[in-house]
Amino acid sequence: MSVELLKKKIIQTMNDIKINQNHINVGGDLTQNINIGKMGTQLLEQTQIYDCLKLFLDDNISKDNTDTSVLPAKLDCKLVFNHAVKFINIFKNHYLDIMTLGNVIENEFSENSNLIISDLRDQFFDIVPEKSYNSKTGEIVSIDNGYKILKKLHENICMRICNDPRFDSKDLTIEIVRKFVYAFLGYGVENCQILLNPNKVSGDSNDIDR
């Protein structure tokens, strides 16, 4: 895809995001109001997200088998449930990037979106301690330190992208990669691809809304 065409898609996509004074109103299925206060953080450009996803994507990863029968819970509720409270403010600080990344995955990587998410989930499963798994079913039943897991995921994905032979620090700085990975993890948690979904564990999808 040419840079000019990508720029046009960026303009079209950003129409879905409206900023009114100190609140962000995000359109689409992931609608939330977030008081951004003094974020002071420069947002990622879609071209930067696109480049990072290309480096992350591995053609050899398996197909996704995501369970979509259970509605996701609110992002902050998921983080509290998984003992990753510190990431509430981190993801709020990067929420516009999370939304933009979601649009890039859905619009620019639609054919590979399942592969991207599947690889992220594989890395998550590999980091989760063995004690968190049910020894009989192999399912994750509890997470007592989601913060540590997300930090390790952030570190691993940053290293993976920066160590890729195609990585060029002139085009993507380390700081941009770090911001991208925070947004990527936020997207994964938001859509119940990583960490536990409280609704699924409790078996009651009416307790916590998205």
mmCIF file of C-alpha atoms in Angstrom:
data_model
loop_
_atom_site.group_PDB
_atom_site.id
_atom_site.type_symbol
_atom_site.label_atom_id
_atom_site.label_comp_id
_atom_site.label_asym_id
_atom_site.label_seq_id
_atom_site.Cartn_x
_atom_site.Cartn_y
_atom_site.Cartn_z
ATOM 1 C CA MET A 1 0.000 0.000 0.000
ATOM 2 C CA SER A 2 1.323 3.411 -0.960
ATOM 3 C CA VAL A 3 2.033 6.065 1.676
ATOM 4 C CA GLU A 4 -0.477 8.432 0.072
ATOM 5 C CA LEU A 5 -3.265 5.848 0.186
ATOM 6 C CA LEU A 6 -2.414 5.033 3.794
ATOM 7 C CA LYS A 7 -2.589 8.740 4.683
ATOM 8 C CA LYS A 8 -6.068 8.949 3.167
ATOM 9 C CA LYS A 9 -7.156 5.947 5.248
ATOM 10 C CA ILE A 10 -5.694 7.623 8.350
ATOM 11 C CA ILE A 11 -7.835 10.722 7.806
ATOM 12 C CA GLN A 12 -10.936 8.594 7.276
ATOM 13 C CA THR A 13 -10.264 6.469 10.343
ATOM 14 C CA MET A 14 -9.556 9.408 12.639
ATOM 15 C CA ASN A 15 -13.061 10.719 11.931
ATOM 16 C CA ASP A 16 -14.249 8.010 14.310
ATOM 17 C CA ILE A 17 -12.383 9.652 17.173
ATOM 18 C CA LYS A 18 -13.723 12.904 18.601
ATOM 19 C CA ILE A 19 -12.068 14.909 21.359
ATOM 20 C CA ASN A 20 -14.317 17.266 23.324
ATOM 21 C CA GLN A 21 -12.475 19.434 25.844
ATOM 22 C CA ASN A 22 -11.088 17.119 28.551
ATOM 23 C CA HIS A 23 -12.973 13.988 27.522
ATOM 24 C CA ILE A 24 -12.451 11.505 24.724
ATOM 25 C CA ASN A 25 -15.567 10.089 23.077
ATOM 26 C CA VAL A 26 -14.679 6.984 21.094
ATOM 27 C CA GLY A 27 -17.157 5.768 18.465
ATOM 28 C CA GLY A 28 -17.885 2.205 17.504
ATOM 29 C CA ASP A 29 -18.312 -0.835 19.709
ATOM 30 C CA LEU A 30 -15.604 0.189 22.190
ATOM 31 C CA THR A 31 -17.371 3.355 23.434
ATOM 32 C CA GLN A 32 -15.923 4.870 26.596
ATOM 33 C CA ASN A 33 -15.556 8.329 28.142
ATOM 34 C CA ILE A 34 -12.117 8.924 29.623
ATOM 35 C CA ASN A 35 -10.968 12.050 31.411
ATOM 36 C CA ILE A 36 -7.556 12.531 29.872
ATOM 37 C CA GLY A 37 -6.576 15.459 32.085
ATOM 38 C CA LYS A 38 -2.936 16.252 31.408
ATOM 39 C CA MET A 39 -1.855 13.310 29.302
ATOM 40 C CA GLY A 40 0.953 15.234 27.638
ATOM 41 C CA THR A 41 1.704 12.186 25.496
ATOM 42 C CA GLN A 42 2.265 12.415 21.764
ATOM 43 C CA LEU A 43 -0.035 10.019 19.955
ATOM 44 C CA LEU A 44 1.246 7.298 17.673
ATOM 45 C CA GLU A 45 0.767 7.802 13.963
ATOM 46 C CA GLN A 46 -1.076 5.070 12.085
ATOM 47 C CA THR A 47 1.916 4.621 9.801
ATOM 48 C CA GLN A 48 4.050 3.889 12.891
ATOM 49 C CA ILE A 49 1.506 1.358 14.157
ATOM 50 C CA TYR A 50 1.367 -0.195 10.696
ATOM 51 C CA ASP A 51 5.156 -0.567 10.591
ATOM 52 C CA CYS A 52 5.284 -2.093 14.086
ATOM 53 C CA LEU A 53 2.573 -4.602 13.238
ATOM 54 C CA LYS A 54 4.448 -5.638 10.114
ATOM 55 C CA LEU A 55 7.509 -6.360 12.266
ATOM 56 C CA PHE A 56 5.428 -8.240 14.828
ATOM 57 C CA LEU A 57 3.564 -10.342 12.270
ATOM 58 C CA ASP A 58 4.911 -13.828 11.741
ATOM 59 C CA ASP A 59 3.573 -15.798 8.771
ATOM 60 C CA ASN A 60 4.153 -19.101 10.565
ATOM 61 C CA ILE A 61 1.814 -18.574 13.499
ATOM 62 C CA SER A 62 -1.297 -20.703 13.869
ATOM 63 C CA LYS A 63 -4.925 -19.745 13.361
ATOM 64 C CA ASP A 64 -6.852 -18.109 16.192
ATOM 65 C CA ASN A 65 -9.419 -20.076 18.191
ATOM 66 C CA THR A 66 -10.862 -17.185 20.202
ATOM 67 C CA ASP A 67 -13.958 -17.807 22.302
ATOM 68 C CA THR A 68 -16.376 -15.010 21.349
ATOM 69 C CA SER A 69 -19.378 -16.405 23.217
ATOM 70 C CA VAL A 70 -18.707 -14.338 26.357
ATOM 71 C CA LEU A 71 -18.975 -10.567 26.349
ATOM 72 C CA PRO A 72 -15.831 -8.706 27.455
ATOM 73 C CA ALA A 73 -15.790 -6.787 30.719
ATOM 74 C CA LYS A 74 -14.766 -3.181 31.234
ATOM 75 C CA LEU A 75 -11.055 -2.660 30.789
ATOM 76 C CA ASP A 76 -10.452 -1.382 34.305
ATOM 77 C CA CYS A 77 -12.494 -4.226 35.821
ATOM 78 C CA LYS A 78 -10.403 -6.768 33.949
ATOM 79 C CA LEU A 79 -7.188 -5.219 35.226
ATOM 80 C CA VAL A 80 -8.427 -5.181 38.825
ATOM 81 C CA PHE A 81 -9.640 -8.777 38.530
ATOM 82 C CA ASN A 82 -6.241 -9.865 37.181
ATOM 83 C CA HIS A 83 -4.254 -7.911 39.789
ATOM 84 C CA ALA A 84 -2.817 -5.456 37.258
ATOM 85 C CA VAL A 85 -4.189 -2.209 38.715
ATOM 86 C CA LYS A 86 -1.095 -0.202 37.751
ATOM 87 C CA PHE A 87 -1.955 -0.707 34.100
ATOM 88 C CA ILE A 88 -5.276 1.148 34.438
ATOM 89 C CA ASN A 89 -3.566 4.532 34.161
ATOM 90 C CA ILE A 90 -1.062 3.243 31.595
ATOM 91 C CA PHE A 91 -3.848 2.138 29.252
ATOM 92 C CA LYS A 92 -5.863 5.299 29.873
ATOM 93 C CA ASN A 93 -2.777 7.278 28.931
ATOM 94 C CA HIS A 94 -2.566 5.328 25.663
ATOM 95 C CA TYR A 95 -6.273 4.866 24.984
ATOM 96 C CA LEU A 96 -6.379 6.855 21.739
ATOM 97 C CA ASP A 97 -3.444 4.779 20.523
ATOM 98 C CA ILE A 98 -5.349 1.618 21.485
ATOM 99 C CA MET A 99 -8.338 2.734 19.423
ATOM 100 C CA THR A 100 -6.169 3.726 16.466
ATOM 101 C CA LEU A 101 -4.322 0.403 16.608
ATOM 102 C CA GLY A 102 -7.648 -1.433 16.583
ATOM 103 C CA ASN A 103 -8.659 0.419 13.423
ATOM 104 C CA VAL A 104 -5.335 -0.387 11.750
ATOM 105 C CA ILE A 105 -5.654 -4.102 12.577
ATOM 106 C CA GLU A 106 -9.229 -4.252 11.330
ATOM 107 C CA ASN A 107 -8.678 -2.171 8.173
ATOM 108 C CA GLU A 108 -5.072 -2.785 7.125
ATOM 109 C CA PHE A 109 -4.443 -6.281 8.549
ATOM 110 C CA SER A 110 -7.907 -7.803 8.199
ATOM 111 C CA GLU A 111 -6.525 -10.926 6.525
ATOM 112 C CA ASN A 112 -3.856 -11.419 9.202
ATOM 113 C CA SER A 113 -5.696 -10.136 12.280
ATOM 114 C CA ASN A 114 -6.315 -13.669 13.599
ATOM 115 C CA LEU A 115 -2.636 -14.498 13.168
ATOM 116 C CA ILE A 116 -1.560 -11.387 15.056
ATOM 117 C CA ILE A 117 -3.925 -12.069 17.961
ATOM 118 C CA SER A 118 -3.053 -15.769 18.011
ATOM 119 C CA ASP A 119 0.635 -14.977 18.348
ATOM 120 C CA LEU A 120 -0.052 -12.501 21.145
ATOM 121 C CA ARG A 121 -2.092 -15.132 22.985
ATOM 122 C CA ASP A 122 0.665 -17.740 22.527
ATOM 123 C CA GLN A 123 3.160 -15.396 24.176
ATOM 124 C CA PHE A 124 0.701 -14.699 26.987
ATOM 125 C CA PHE A 125 0.105 -18.424 27.609
ATOM 126 C CA ASP A 126 3.855 -19.017 27.718
ATOM 127 C CA ILE A 127 4.356 -16.375 30.426
ATOM 128 C CA VAL A 128 1.442 -17.343 32.687
ATOM 129 C CA PRO A 129 2.776 -19.429 35.628
ATOM 130 C CA GLU A 130 1.932 -23.133 35.591
ATOM 131 C CA LYS A 131 0.112 -22.817 38.914
ATOM 132 C CA SER A 132 -2.488 -20.625 37.202
ATOM 133 C CA TYR A 133 -3.640 -23.529 35.031
ATOM 134 C CA ASN A 134 -6.189 -26.179 35.875
ATOM 135 C CA SER A 135 -4.152 -29.394 35.850
ATOM 136 C CA LYS A 136 -7.078 -31.389 34.461
ATOM 137 C CA THR A 137 -8.506 -29.071 31.782
ATOM 138 C CA GLY A 138 -5.420 -26.994 30.962
ATOM 139 C CA GLU A 139 -7.447 -23.792 31.254
ATOM 140 C CA ILE A 140 -6.206 -20.713 33.102
ATOM 141 C CA VAL A 141 -8.332 -20.400 36.240
ATOM 142 C CA SER A 142 -6.608 -17.620 38.158
ATOM 143 C CA ILE A 143 -3.998 -14.892 37.752
ATOM 144 C CA ASP A 144 -2.510 -13.430 40.917
ATOM 145 C CA ASN A 145 -0.017 -11.023 39.291
ATOM 146 C CA GLY A 146 -1.329 -9.695 35.995
ATOM 147 C CA TYR A 147 0.931 -6.663 36.301
ATOM 148 C CA LYS A 148 4.043 -8.821 36.172
ATOM 149 C CA ILE A 149 2.673 -10.740 33.190
ATOM 150 C CA LEU A 150 1.865 -7.572 31.222
ATOM 151 C CA LYS A 151 5.291 -6.085 32.018
ATOM 152 C CA LYS A 152 7.000 -9.252 30.791
ATOM 153 C CA LEU A 153 4.859 -9.270 27.642
ATOM 154 C CA HIS A 154 5.764 -5.635 27.018
ATOM 155 C CA GLU A 155 9.447 -6.396 27.379
ATOM 156 C CA ASN A 156 9.326 -9.492 25.152
ATOM 157 C CA ILE A 157 7.399 -7.834 22.327
ATOM 158 C CA CYS A 158 9.625 -4.749 22.382
ATOM 159 C CA MET A 159 12.685 -6.974 22.087
ATOM 160 C CA ARG A 160 11.094 -9.020 19.318
ATOM 161 C CA ILE A 161 10.366 -5.934 17.206
ATOM 162 C CA CYS A 162 13.695 -4.203 17.856
ATOM 163 C CA ASN A 163 15.660 -7.394 17.131
ATOM 164 C CA ASP A 164 13.869 -7.997 13.850
ATOM 165 C CA PRO A 165 16.321 -7.668 10.906
ATOM 166 C CA ARG A 166 13.849 -5.330 9.201
ATOM 167 C CA PHE A 167 13.828 -2.911 12.133
ATOM 168 C CA ASP A 168 15.294 0.511 11.325
ATOM 169 C CA SER A 169 15.736 2.902 14.237
ATOM 170 C CA LYS A 170 15.678 5.795 11.786
ATOM 171 C CA ASP A 171 12.044 5.057 10.996
ATOM 172 C CA LEU A 172 10.916 3.697 14.370
ATOM 173 C CA THR A 173 12.523 4.859 17.598
ATOM 174 C CA ILE A 174 12.597 2.702 20.720
ATOM 175 C CA GLU A 175 10.106 5.076 22.337
ATOM 176 C CA ILE A 176 7.648 4.614 19.466
ATOM 177 C CA VAL A 177 7.966 0.833 19.782
ATOM 178 C CA ARG A 178 7.338 1.006 23.540
ATOM 179 C CA LYS A 179 4.215 3.134 22.993
ATOM 180 C CA PHE A 180 3.016 0.749 20.307
ATOM 181 C CA VAL A 181 3.402 -2.275 22.587
ATOM 182 C CA TYR A 182 1.443 -0.576 25.393
ATOM 183 C CA ALA A 183 -1.352 0.103 22.890
ATOM 184 C CA PHE A 184 -1.112 -3.465 21.553
ATOM 185 C CA LEU A 185 -1.433 -4.949 25.041
ATOM 186 C CA GLY A 186 -4.319 -2.596 25.824
ATOM 187 C CA TYR A 187 -6.058 -3.765 22.674
ATOM 188 C CA GLY A 188 -5.492 -7.391 23.697
ATOM 189 C CA VAL A 189 -6.882 -6.880 27.192
ATOM 190 C CA GLU A 190 -9.798 -4.749 25.934
ATOM 191 C CA ASN A 191 -10.895 -7.516 23.602
ATOM 192 C CA CYS A 192 -10.315 -10.334 26.125
ATOM 193 C CA GLN A 193 -7.468 -11.903 24.158
ATOM 194 C CA ILE A 194 -5.056 -11.823 27.105
ATOM 195 C CA LEU A 195 -5.657 -11.974 30.881
ATOM 196 C CA LEU A 196 -8.807 -13.517 32.322
ATOM 197 C CA ASN A 197 -12.277 -12.290 31.432
ATOM 198 C CA PRO A 198 -14.161 -11.869 34.756
ATOM 199 C CA ASN A 199 -17.444 -12.639 32.995
ATOM 200 C CA LYS A 200 -16.163 -15.976 31.715
ATOM 201 C CA VAL A 201 -14.656 -16.980 35.053
ATOM 202 C CA SER A 202 -17.769 -16.018 37.018
ATOM 203 C CA GLY A 203 -20.011 -17.542 34.389
ATOM 204 C CA ASP A 204 -22.268 -14.471 34.513
ATOM 205 C CA SER A 205 -21.914 -12.022 31.625
ATOM 206 C CA ASN A 206 -24.490 -9.680 33.183
ATOM 207 C CA ASP A 207 -22.367 -8.619 36.141
ATOM 208 C CA ILE A 208 -19.786 -6.554 34.268
ATOM 209 C CA ASP A 209 -20.487 -4.665 31.083
ATOM 210 C CA ARG A 210 -17.871 -3.756 28.528
#
